């Protein structure tokens, strides 16, 4: 038998956490059709790749991405493929491409403005409409989807605070059920972003009961990742206890210096104890000391009630603005110098990109909160931030836990994306290997690969990806362990990572030595 591709003499890390072994891997069509420990002189193929001195791993499975919101704009997914990501679970943090309520598209453009342009036509309403557009365009990575709780609430209630009426709750449950029937893998929440932040625990529990009946997963950007981190973890645990739903805590971290070294240890213990009681809770993490979000997240949450135009009115009203300024400054004591503008639309904001809010305040002679508010307004809410709030010791402690996985919290972007976006978009997975395995020895290479492949694939429910074995889809990454490097950084993020020799998606070579081949071999993955 002659195979299509044969990768010979590589050290194979199969994604299970088992020790690496030398061998050959053969691909026919889109499947791995032979894995031979020790190799074989008998195997023949139309294309032979010498893997001597290199490692072969399953394609990286990113369990936390937002590529659904950028996929139609960036179908080549350069930021994903060039770091070895071949499969993505999209629609996290309560923000997803669907459902989109047709008569509220302006609200959705505003809600999704961190990723979606204000002029995006959003030419669909449900999952099937969105996926049909993706199928026409083709995409470079495999994509699975979650349903955003924020989308559900926005569809039913717009930006109204408070408890949903019975009819509104019925609308949310119906929309969730429709997406689950169409192949969504579950529901995500973003409990710091209005309107999702307006939801009480009881609302989430009712929706998670629907999820549980379908076997879906609930992923959550928790209500607080700062001074109330452990309270937020307890809320998640109570929800899992009451509903029995499978839970993934998104990007576990502690963003307030006052709580470094203690809060994440308490949070991990709470999760571990819950798991010992039989609750199905895990978490993901990105390996950076800075987070990223929309710049408007620095505005007090209650100001968002009623949507974009109401927020604008409040920021332009002198009396209301003064109260919001005082509240924002009180909550940001010692923090404005750690929050940097990574993108801001509008010519007037050009010189502010790459500077902290404290620096911009000094440049303009304004109060820091006023400087922040003015950028939000002048950019028409099209401004993002990078926020330095975490410490390395906490990152390493979280990474050392067996029940954690790697998720970038990034999205498909081109290398020339404007501004200075967070480097996690471009370099998360190689950074785990280069910094935390090779340089710091926090975990073994096999453990790291499991956290980036087999574990997230199993968590999502993908039975045919995330491992190197016969019959699995041929999503593969061939890399040089000594040279792999997360070259993207905070000053120059739009770079391909070094040391990745080849990336295959469904048996198709999609990147070679840091260059995208142009292939769009990704598939849409629906929950069965």
Short mmCIF file of C-alpha atoms in Angstrom, two decimals:
data_model
loop_
_atom_site.label_atom_id
_atom_site.label_comp_id
_atom_site.label_asym_id
_atom_site.label_seq_id
_atom_site.Cartn_x
_atom_site.Cartn_y
_atom_site.Cartn_z
CA UNK A 1 0.00 0.00 0.00
CA UNK A 2 1.21 3.51 -0.80
CA UNK A 3 0.19 6.31 1.53
CA UNK A 4 -0.21 9.97 0.60
CA UNK A 5 2.19 11.33 3.24
CA UNK A 6 4.76 9.59 5.43
CA UNK A 7 6.49 11.42 8.28
CA UNK A 8 9.51 9.30 9.16
CA UNK A 9 11.80 9.14 12.18
CA UNK A 10 10.01 11.78 14.29
CA UNK A 11 9.59 11.61 18.05
CA UNK A 12 5.83 11.09 18.34
CA UNK A 13 3.88 12.66 21.21
CA UNK A 14 0.46 11.12 20.82
CA UNK A 15 -1.59 13.57 22.93
CA UNK A 16 -2.45 11.17 25.75
CA UNK A 17 0.39 12.19 28.06
CA UNK A 18 2.29 8.97 27.35
CA UNK A 19 6.06 9.21 26.79
CA UNK A 20 7.23 10.20 23.33
CA UNK A 21 8.43 7.42 21.07
CA UNK A 22 10.33 7.33 17.79
CA UNK A 23 8.37 6.16 14.80
CA UNK A 24 6.69 6.79 11.47
CA UNK A 25 3.23 8.24 10.84
CA UNK A 26 1.36 7.71 7.58
CA UNK A 27 -1.55 9.74 6.22
CA UNK A 28 -4.07 8.80 3.55
CA UNK A 29 -6.58 11.45 2.55
CA UNK A 30 -7.67 13.20 5.74
CA UNK A 31 -6.88 10.36 8.15
CA UNK A 32 -3.91 8.96 10.01
CA UNK A 33 -3.73 5.44 8.61
CA UNK A 34 -0.58 4.02 10.22
CA UNK A 35 1.54 4.74 13.29
CA UNK A 36 4.61 2.52 13.48
CA UNK A 37 6.80 2.75 16.60
CA UNK A 38 10.44 2.37 15.65
CA UNK A 39 9.64 3.00 12.01
CA UNK A 40 9.50 0.67 9.04
CA UNK A 41 11.42 0.45 5.80
CA UNK A 42 8.38 -1.14 4.18
CA UNK A 43 6.11 1.92 4.27
CA UNK A 44 5.81 3.81 1.00
CA UNK A 45 4.20 7.19 0.28
CA UNK A 46 3.80 9.76 -2.44
CA UNK A 47 5.44 12.33 -0.17
CA UNK A 48 8.01 11.51 2.50
CA UNK A 49 8.96 14.02 5.18
CA UNK A 50 12.06 13.40 7.27
CA UNK A 51 11.23 14.08 10.91
CA UNK A 52 14.66 13.23 12.28
CA UNK A 53 15.37 15.42 15.32
CA UNK A 54 11.81 16.76 15.34
CA UNK A 55 8.66 16.11 17.38
CA UNK A 56 5.32 15.23 15.84
CA UNK A 57 2.23 16.14 17.88
CA UNK A 58 -1.50 16.29 17.18
CA UNK A 59 -2.62 19.66 15.87
CA UNK A 60 -3.22 21.99 18.78
CA UNK A 61 -6.85 22.19 19.94
CA UNK A 62 -7.72 25.67 21.22
CA UNK A 63 -10.61 25.28 23.65
CA UNK A 64 -11.11 29.02 24.10
CA UNK A 65 -11.27 31.22 20.99
CA UNK A 66 -13.31 33.96 19.35
CA UNK A 67 -12.54 33.07 15.75
CA UNK A 68 -16.20 32.68 14.87
CA UNK A 69 -16.45 36.48 15.07
CA UNK A 70 -13.51 37.05 12.70
CA UNK A 71 -13.67 33.94 10.49
CA UNK A 72 -15.48 35.57 7.57
CA UNK A 73 -12.96 38.43 7.62
CA UNK A 74 -9.85 36.24 8.01
CA UNK A 75 -10.59 32.81 6.47
CA UNK A 76 -6.88 31.92 6.30
CA UNK A 77 -6.69 32.21 10.11
CA UNK A 78 -3.00 33.14 9.96
CA UNK A 79 -2.71 33.76 13.70
CA UNK A 80 -4.02 30.27 14.36
CA UNK A 81 -2.28 28.10 11.76
CA UNK A 82 1.15 29.69 12.21
CA UNK A 83 1.25 28.66 15.88
CA UNK A 84 0.05 25.12 15.20
CA UNK A 85 -3.66 25.46 16.06
CA UNK A 86 -5.77 23.21 13.86
CA UNK A 87 -9.08 23.03 15.78
CA UNK A 88 -10.92 25.76 17.69
CA UNK A 89 -13.89 25.91 20.05
CA UNK A 90 -15.37 29.32 19.25
CA UNK A 91 -18.02 31.51 20.81
CA UNK A 92 -16.60 31.97 24.29
CA UNK A 93 -17.14 34.62 26.99
CA UNK A 94 -20.85 34.88 26.21
CA UNK A 95 -20.13 36.32 22.74
CA UNK A 96 -20.86 34.21 19.68
CA UNK A 97 -21.62 34.60 16.01
CA UNK A 98 -25.19 33.42 16.57
CA UNK A 99 -28.03 33.80 17.30
CA UNK A 100 -28.38 37.35 15.96
CA UNK A 101 -31.80 38.92 16.43
CA UNK A 102 -32.56 40.62 13.12
CA UNK A 103 -34.14 43.80 14.48
CA UNK A 104 -31.34 44.39 16.99
CA UNK A 105 -28.26 44.15 14.75
CA UNK A 106 -26.96 47.55 15.90
CA UNK A 107 -27.01 46.24 19.48
CA UNK A 108 -25.11 43.14 18.40
CA UNK A 109 -22.47 45.14 16.52
CA UNK A 110 -21.92 47.14 19.68
CA UNK A 111 -21.92 44.09 21.96
CA UNK A 112 -19.41 42.27 19.73
CA UNK A 113 -17.38 45.40 18.88
CA UNK A 114 -14.11 43.97 20.20
CA UNK A 115 -14.19 41.65 17.17
CA UNK A 116 -16.89 42.88 14.78
CA UNK A 117 -16.66 46.08 12.74
CA UNK A 118 -19.43 48.62 13.29
CA UNK A 119 -20.39 48.30 9.62
CA UNK A 120 -20.49 44.49 9.55
CA UNK A 121 -23.77 43.51 7.87
CA UNK A 122 -24.15 40.35 9.99
CA UNK A 123 -26.03 38.72 7.07
CA UNK A 124 -27.56 35.82 8.98
CA UNK A 125 -29.54 35.13 12.13
CA UNK A 126 -29.00 31.52 13.23
CA UNK A 127 -26.23 28.93 13.32
CA UNK A 128 -27.16 27.35 10.00
CA UNK A 129 -27.08 30.71 8.24
CA UNK A 130 -23.67 31.50 9.69
CA UNK A 131 -22.21 28.09 8.91
CA UNK A 132 -23.45 28.23 5.31
CA UNK A 133 -21.42 31.42 4.82
CA UNK A 134 -18.35 29.74 6.33
CA UNK A 135 -18.82 26.74 4.06
CA UNK A 136 -18.83 29.03 1.02
CA UNK A 137 -15.70 30.87 2.13
CA UNK A 138 -13.77 27.87 3.53
CA UNK A 139 -11.53 28.29 6.57
CA UNK A 140 -8.04 27.13 7.49
CA UNK A 141 -8.92 25.59 10.87
CA UNK A 142 -11.54 23.14 12.05
CA UNK A 143 -14.22 25.07 13.93
CA UNK A 144 -16.67 24.00 16.62
CA UNK A 145 -19.07 26.45 18.24
CA UNK A 146 -20.65 27.53 21.49
CA UNK A 147 -23.76 29.66 21.92
CA UNK A 148 -23.17 32.95 23.73
CA UNK A 149 -25.39 33.62 26.73
CA UNK A 150 -25.00 37.33 25.98
CA UNK A 151 -26.47 36.71 22.52
CA UNK A 152 -29.43 34.93 24.09
CA UNK A 153 -30.11 37.69 26.59
CA UNK A 154 -29.62 40.43 24.02
CA UNK A 155 -32.07 38.69 21.68
CA UNK A 156 -34.69 38.42 24.38
CA UNK A 157 -34.14 41.53 26.52
CA UNK A 158 -31.73 43.90 24.75
CA UNK A 159 -29.62 45.70 27.38
CA UNK A 160 -32.27 45.72 30.10
CA UNK A 161 -31.08 44.91 33.60
CA UNK A 162 -32.91 42.64 35.98
CA UNK A 163 -34.58 39.28 35.96
CA UNK A 164 -36.12 38.10 32.66
CA UNK A 165 -39.87 37.84 32.46
CA UNK A 166 -41.25 34.34 31.88
CA UNK A 167 -41.73 34.99 28.16
CA UNK A 168 -38.19 36.35 27.84
CA UNK A 169 -36.79 33.31 29.61
CA UNK A 170 -38.74 31.11 27.21
CA UNK A 171 -37.20 32.93 24.25
CA UNK A 172 -33.68 32.36 25.61
CA UNK A 173 -34.32 28.68 26.23
CA UNK A 174 -35.84 28.22 22.79
CA UNK A 175 -32.93 29.91 21.04
CA UNK A 176 -30.42 27.88 23.05
CA UNK A 177 -32.22 24.66 22.23
CA UNK A 178 -32.33 25.52 18.53
CA UNK A 179 -28.57 26.08 18.42
CA UNK A 180 -27.93 22.85 20.31
CA UNK A 181 -30.08 20.99 17.80
CA UNK A 182 -28.10 22.63 14.99
CA UNK A 183 -24.81 21.38 16.44
CA UNK A 184 -23.60 23.87 19.04
CA UNK A 185 -21.47 22.20 21.72
CA UNK A 186 -22.88 24.22 24.59
CA UNK A 187 -23.25 27.70 26.05
CA UNK A 188 -20.68 30.25 27.17
CA UNK A 189 -21.16 33.17 29.53
CA UNK A 190 -19.26 36.41 29.99
CA UNK A 191 -20.34 37.62 33.40
CA UNK A 192 -18.35 40.85 33.32
CA UNK A 193 -19.86 42.03 30.02
CA UNK A 194 -23.31 43.61 29.86
CA UNK A 195 -25.88 42.25 29.20
CA UNK A 196 -24.51 38.90 30.45
CA UNK A 197 -23.35 40.52 33.68
CA UNK A 198 -26.98 41.38 34.48
CA UNK A 199 -27.90 37.70 34.81
CA UNK A 200 -28.48 36.19 38.24
CA UNK A 201 -27.39 32.67 39.10
CA UNK A 202 -30.97 31.39 38.79
CA UNK A 203 -31.14 32.44 35.13
CA UNK A 204 -27.90 30.63 34.32
CA UNK A 205 -29.06 27.54 36.19
CA UNK A 206 -32.28 27.39 34.18
CA UNK A 207 -30.37 27.62 30.90
CA UNK A 208 -27.82 25.05 32.06
CA UNK A 209 -30.66 22.63 32.74
CA UNK A 210 -31.41 22.81 29.00
CA UNK A 211 -27.70 22.24 28.30
CA UNK A 212 -27.61 19.22 30.58
CA UNK A 213 -30.45 17.54 28.71
CA UNK A 214 -28.41 17.78 25.50
CA UNK A 215 -25.07 16.83 27.06
CA UNK A 216 -23.69 20.28 26.28
CA UNK A 217 -20.83 22.04 28.06
CA UNK A 218 -21.06 25.34 29.95
CA UNK A 219 -17.99 27.57 29.70
CA UNK A 220 -17.81 30.71 31.78
CA UNK A 221 -15.82 33.89 32.02
CA UNK A 222 -16.67 34.20 35.68
CA UNK A 223 -18.26 37.17 37.40
CA UNK A 224 -15.01 38.34 38.98
CA UNK A 225 -11.34 37.45 38.45
CA UNK A 226 -10.01 39.94 40.97
CA UNK A 227 -10.92 40.59 44.59
CA UNK A 228 -13.87 38.16 44.45
CA UNK A 229 -12.23 35.33 42.50
CA UNK A 230 -13.04 32.61 45.01
CA UNK A 231 -16.64 33.82 45.37
CA UNK A 232 -16.97 33.50 41.60
CA UNK A 233 -15.61 29.96 41.68
CA UNK A 234 -18.11 29.08 44.40
CA UNK A 235 -20.95 30.39 42.22
CA UNK A 236 -19.80 28.12 39.38
CA UNK A 237 -19.60 25.13 41.71
CA UNK A 238 -23.12 25.75 43.03
CA UNK A 239 -24.41 25.86 39.46
CA UNK A 240 -22.72 22.53 38.67
CA UNK A 241 -24.16 20.99 41.85
CA UNK A 242 -27.70 22.14 41.06
CA UNK A 243 -27.76 21.27 37.36
CA UNK A 244 -25.21 18.48 36.86
CA UNK A 245 -23.87 20.33 33.81
CA UNK A 246 -20.29 19.91 32.59
CA UNK A 247 -18.38 23.14 33.33
CA UNK A 248 -15.25 24.73 31.88
CA UNK A 249 -13.93 27.78 33.75
CA UNK A 250 -12.44 30.14 31.19
CA UNK A 251 -8.92 31.55 31.49
CA UNK A 252 -8.47 30.96 35.23
CA UNK A 253 -6.37 33.78 36.69
CA UNK A 254 -6.07 36.45 39.38
CA UNK A 255 -5.83 40.01 38.04
CA UNK A 256 -5.42 41.97 41.29
CA UNK A 257 -1.98 42.22 42.85
CA UNK A 258 -3.46 42.26 46.36
CA UNK A 259 -4.54 38.65 45.82
CA UNK A 260 -1.49 37.23 44.06
CA UNK A 261 -0.07 33.93 45.39
CA UNK A 262 -3.15 33.10 47.47
CA UNK A 263 -6.39 33.47 45.53
CA UNK A 264 -5.58 31.06 42.68
CA UNK A 265 -4.48 28.43 45.20
CA UNK A 266 -7.78 28.78 47.01
CA UNK A 267 -9.64 28.65 43.69
CA UNK A 268 -7.80 25.53 42.55
CA UNK A 269 -8.53 23.83 45.89
CA UNK A 270 -12.23 24.64 45.57
CA UNK A 271 -12.27 23.13 42.07
CA UNK A 272 -10.29 20.08 43.15
CA UNK A 273 -12.63 19.46 46.11
CA UNK A 274 -15.65 19.79 43.79
CA UNK A 275 -14.12 17.28 41.40
CA UNK A 276 -13.53 14.89 44.31
CA UNK A 277 -17.27 15.14 45.01
CA UNK A 278 -18.00 14.05 41.46
CA UNK A 279 -18.62 17.41 39.79
CA UNK A 280 -17.36 17.70 36.22
CA UNK A 281 -15.37 20.96 36.37
CA UNK A 282 -12.14 21.85 34.58
CA UNK A 283 -10.49 25.09 33.47
CA UNK A 284 -8.32 26.59 30.75
CA UNK A 285 -5.54 29.17 30.85
CA UNK A 286 -3.36 31.37 28.65
CA UNK A 287 0.31 31.81 29.67
CA UNK A 288 0.64 35.60 29.88
CA UNK A 289 0.68 38.18 32.67
CA UNK A 290 -1.66 40.49 30.76
CA UNK A 291 -5.31 40.09 29.84
CA UNK A 292 -7.11 41.81 26.98
CA UNK A 293 -10.60 43.16 26.41
CA UNK A 294 -12.55 46.12 25.12
CA UNK A 295 -11.49 49.43 26.63
CA UNK A 296 -15.08 50.13 27.67
CA UNK A 297 -14.82 47.42 30.34
CA UNK A 298 -13.23 50.11 32.53
CA UNK A 299 -16.56 51.97 32.65
CA UNK A 300 -18.80 51.02 35.60
CA UNK A 301 -21.11 48.19 34.57
CA UNK A 302 -24.41 49.89 35.45
CA UNK A 303 -23.74 52.62 32.85
CA UNK A 304 -24.33 50.14 30.02
CA UNK A 305 -28.01 49.62 30.77
CA UNK A 306 -30.05 50.48 27.69
CA UNK A 307 -27.22 49.91 25.24
CA UNK A 308 -24.70 51.95 23.29
CA UNK A 309 -26.60 55.21 22.87
CA UNK A 310 -27.64 55.32 26.54
CA UNK A 311 -24.00 54.78 27.53
CA UNK A 312 -22.97 57.57 25.17
CA UNK A 313 -25.56 59.91 26.71
CA UNK A 314 -24.28 59.16 30.20
CA UNK A 315 -20.67 59.80 29.21
CA UNK A 316 -21.66 63.12 27.60
CA UNK A 317 -23.81 64.27 30.53
CA UNK A 318 -21.49 66.29 32.85
CA UNK A 319 -23.17 65.23 36.08
CA UNK A 320 -23.43 61.54 35.22
CA UNK A 321 -19.94 61.50 33.77
CA UNK A 322 -18.48 62.98 36.95
CA UNK A 323 -20.07 60.19 38.99
CA UNK A 324 -18.81 57.51 36.57
CA UNK A 325 -15.34 59.09 36.61
CA UNK A 326 -15.16 59.00 40.39
CA UNK A 327 -16.38 55.40 40.46
CA UNK A 328 -13.91 54.28 37.78
CA UNK A 329 -10.97 55.99 39.46
CA UNK A 330 -11.89 54.45 42.82
CA UNK A 331 -11.88 50.95 41.31
CA UNK A 332 -8.66 51.60 39.37
CA UNK A 333 -6.38 52.85 42.11
CA UNK A 334 -2.87 51.77 41.10
CA UNK A 335 -4.12 50.23 37.84
CA UNK A 336 -4.31 52.93 35.14
CA UNK A 337 -0.59 52.59 34.43
CA UNK A 338 -1.07 48.87 33.71
CA UNK A 339 -3.83 49.30 31.12
CA UNK A 340 -2.54 49.94 27.59
CA UNK A 341 -4.55 50.89 24.50
CA UNK A 342 -3.93 48.16 21.91
CA UNK A 343 -6.32 49.46 19.24
CA UNK A 344 -8.48 52.55 18.85
CA UNK A 345 -10.31 53.59 15.72
CA UNK A 346 -10.16 57.24 14.64
CA UNK A 347 -7.34 59.55 13.61
CA UNK A 348 -7.46 61.40 16.93
CA UNK A 349 -6.46 58.21 18.76
CA UNK A 350 -3.54 57.23 16.53
CA UNK A 351 -0.87 58.47 18.94
CA UNK A 352 -2.45 56.74 21.95
CA UNK A 353 -2.08 53.15 20.72
CA UNK A 354 0.64 51.38 22.68
CA UNK A 355 0.45 53.80 25.63
CA UNK A 356 -1.05 53.27 29.07
CA UNK A 357 -4.08 55.21 30.26
CA UNK A 358 -1.84 56.92 32.83
CA UNK A 359 0.56 57.99 30.05
CA UNK A 360 -2.33 59.21 27.88
CA UNK A 361 -3.71 61.20 30.81
CA UNK A 362 -0.31 62.89 31.21
CA UNK A 363 -0.05 63.49 27.43
CA UNK A 364 -3.47 65.17 27.29
CA UNK A 365 -3.63 66.77 30.73
CA UNK A 366 -6.80 64.86 31.57
CA UNK A 367 -7.99 62.79 34.48
CA UNK A 368 -7.20 59.09 33.72
CA UNK A 369 -10.84 58.00 33.69
CA UNK A 370 -11.73 60.93 31.43
CA UNK A 371 -8.89 59.99 29.08
CA UNK A 372 -10.25 56.46 28.92
CA UNK A 373 -13.85 57.60 28.41
CA UNK A 374 -12.82 60.00 25.63
CA UNK A 375 -11.04 57.26 23.66
CA UNK A 376 -14.07 55.01 24.00
CA UNK A 377 -16.31 57.78 22.64
CA UNK A 378 -14.02 59.07 19.88
CA UNK A 379 -13.41 55.52 18.62
CA UNK A 380 -17.17 54.90 18.56
CA UNK A 381 -16.61 52.03 21.01
CA UNK A 382 -13.98 50.43 18.72
CA UNK A 383 -11.08 50.41 21.20
CA UNK A 384 -9.27 47.55 22.93
CA UNK A 385 -6.87 47.20 25.84
CA UNK A 386 -4.06 45.02 27.13
CA UNK A 387 -4.11 44.92 30.94
CA UNK A 388 -1.10 43.77 32.98
CA UNK A 389 -2.59 42.26 36.12
CA UNK A 390 -1.19 38.77 36.73
CA UNK A 391 2.04 37.30 38.09
CA UNK A 392 4.28 34.50 36.81
CA UNK A 393 4.07 32.45 40.01
CA UNK A 394 0.29 32.16 39.67
CA UNK A 395 0.58 31.24 35.99
CA UNK A 396 2.99 28.42 36.80
CA UNK A 397 0.86 27.14 39.67
CA UNK A 398 -2.24 27.01 37.47
CA UNK A 399 -0.30 25.36 34.66
CA UNK A 400 0.93 22.61 36.99
CA UNK A 401 -2.62 21.34 37.66
CA UNK A 402 -3.61 18.15 35.81
CA UNK A 403 -7.21 19.26 35.23
CA UNK A 404 -6.29 22.43 33.34
CA UNK A 405 -5.94 22.98 29.60
CA UNK A 406 -4.51 25.62 27.29
CA UNK A 407 -6.80 28.15 25.62
CA UNK A 408 -5.57 31.27 23.85
CA UNK A 409 -8.61 33.55 24.25
CA UNK A 410 -7.50 34.75 20.82
CA UNK A 411 -9.00 34.77 17.37
CA UNK A 412 -8.19 34.47 13.68
CA UNK A 413 -6.31 37.60 12.64
CA UNK A 414 -3.83 38.48 9.88
CA UNK A 415 -0.19 39.22 10.72
CA UNK A 416 -0.77 42.88 9.82
CA UNK A 417 -3.74 43.41 12.13
CA UNK A 418 -3.64 47.11 13.13
CA UNK A 419 -2.44 48.30 16.49
CA UNK A 420 -0.57 46.18 19.01
CA UNK A 421 -2.98 43.38 19.93
CA UNK A 422 -2.27 40.86 22.67
CA UNK A 423 0.41 38.35 21.60
CA UNK A 424 -1.76 35.47 22.86
CA UNK A 425 -3.56 35.77 19.52
CA UNK A 426 -0.37 34.64 17.75
CA UNK A 427 1.85 32.74 20.20
CA UNK A 428 0.01 31.00 23.06
CA UNK A 429 0.79 27.37 22.24
CA UNK A 430 4.49 27.65 21.33
CA UNK A 431 4.94 29.81 24.45
CA UNK A 432 3.81 26.92 26.66
CA UNK A 433 6.51 24.70 25.15
CA UNK A 434 9.35 27.21 24.88
CA UNK A 435 8.93 29.05 28.19
CA UNK A 436 7.20 26.69 30.60
CA UNK A 437 8.52 23.33 29.39
CA UNK A 438 11.97 23.96 27.90
CA UNK A 439 13.11 26.99 29.89
CA UNK A 440 11.34 26.69 33.26
CA UNK A 441 10.50 22.99 33.48
CA UNK A 442 7.07 23.58 35.03
CA UNK A 443 5.60 20.51 33.26
CA UNK A 444 6.93 17.89 30.87
CA UNK A 445 6.60 18.17 27.12
CA UNK A 446 4.19 15.22 27.06
CA UNK A 447 2.01 16.87 29.73
CA UNK A 448 2.01 20.14 27.83
CA UNK A 449 0.98 18.49 24.57
CA UNK A 450 -1.82 16.60 26.34
CA UNK A 451 -3.13 19.93 27.73
CA UNK A 452 -3.07 21.35 24.19
CA UNK A 453 -4.47 18.37 22.25
CA UNK A 454 -5.98 15.22 23.75
CA UNK A 455 -7.42 16.82 26.89
CA UNK A 456 -9.32 19.69 25.21
CA UNK A 457 -10.51 17.43 22.38
CA UNK A 458 -11.94 14.99 24.92
CA UNK A 459 -13.43 17.85 26.94
CA UNK A 460 -15.24 19.23 23.92
CA UNK A 461 -16.39 15.76 22.89
CA UNK A 462 -14.25 15.28 19.77
CA UNK A 463 -13.54 11.58 19.44
CA UNK A 464 -11.60 11.74 16.17
CA UNK A 465 -9.13 14.57 16.83
CA UNK A 466 -6.50 15.49 19.39
CA UNK A 467 -4.45 12.27 19.27
CA UNK A 468 -2.04 10.51 16.98
CA UNK A 469 -3.45 7.07 16.31
CA UNK A 470 -4.89 5.19 13.39
CA UNK A 471 -8.29 6.43 12.28
CA UNK A 472 -7.91 9.94 13.75
CA UNK A 473 -8.10 12.97 11.50
CA UNK A 474 -4.67 13.98 10.23
CA UNK A 475 -4.28 17.26 12.13
CA UNK A 476 -0.56 17.33 12.90
CA UNK A 477 2.22 19.69 14.02
CA UNK A 478 5.88 18.94 13.33
CA UNK A 479 8.21 21.12 15.41
CA UNK A 480 11.82 21.56 16.52
CA UNK A 481 11.84 21.44 20.32
CA UNK A 482 15.14 23.31 20.59
CA UNK A 483 14.02 26.13 18.30
CA UNK A 484 10.30 26.52 18.93
CA UNK A 485 9.72 30.06 20.16
CA UNK A 486 6.80 32.40 20.74
CA UNK A 487 8.34 35.27 18.79
CA UNK A 488 5.14 37.38 19.00
CA UNK A 489 5.46 39.83 21.90
CA UNK A 490 3.68 42.88 23.29
CA UNK A 491 5.62 45.24 21.01
CA UNK A 492 5.48 43.23 17.77
CA UNK A 493 2.73 40.61 18.10
CA UNK A 494 1.97 39.96 14.43
CA UNK A 495 4.69 37.41 13.76
CA UNK A 496 4.78 33.70 12.95
CA UNK A 497 6.23 31.52 15.69
CA UNK A 498 9.64 29.99 15.11
CA UNK A 499 10.47 26.30 15.12
CA UNK A 500 7.20 25.00 13.68
CA UNK A 501 8.25 23.08 10.59
CA UNK A 502 4.86 21.92 9.29
CA UNK A 503 1.16 22.09 10.16
CA UNK A 504 -1.36 19.72 8.58
CA UNK A 505 -5.13 20.17 8.75
CA UNK A 506 -7.14 17.13 7.63
CA UNK A 507 -4.06 15.82 5.85
CA UNK A 508 -3.39 19.07 3.96
CA UNK A 509 -0.16 20.99 4.50
CA UNK A 510 -1.35 24.39 5.72
CA UNK A 511 1.88 25.97 7.03
CA UNK A 512 5.52 25.27 6.29
CA UNK A 513 8.42 26.89 8.18
CA UNK A 514 6.36 29.86 9.31
CA UNK A 515 4.64 30.49 5.98
CA UNK A 516 0.94 29.87 5.35
CA UNK A 517 0.45 27.72 2.26
CA UNK A 518 -2.93 29.30 1.52
CA UNK A 519 -4.75 26.03 2.20
CA UNK A 520 -8.24 26.24 3.65
CA UNK A 521 -8.74 22.63 4.65
CA UNK A 522 -10.64 23.21 7.90
CA UNK A 523 -14.03 21.68 8.55
CA UNK A 524 -17.12 22.72 10.48
CA UNK A 525 -17.59 20.38 13.43
CA UNK A 526 -21.08 19.99 14.84
CA UNK A 527 -22.01 18.26 18.06
CA UNK A 528 -23.54 14.93 17.24
#
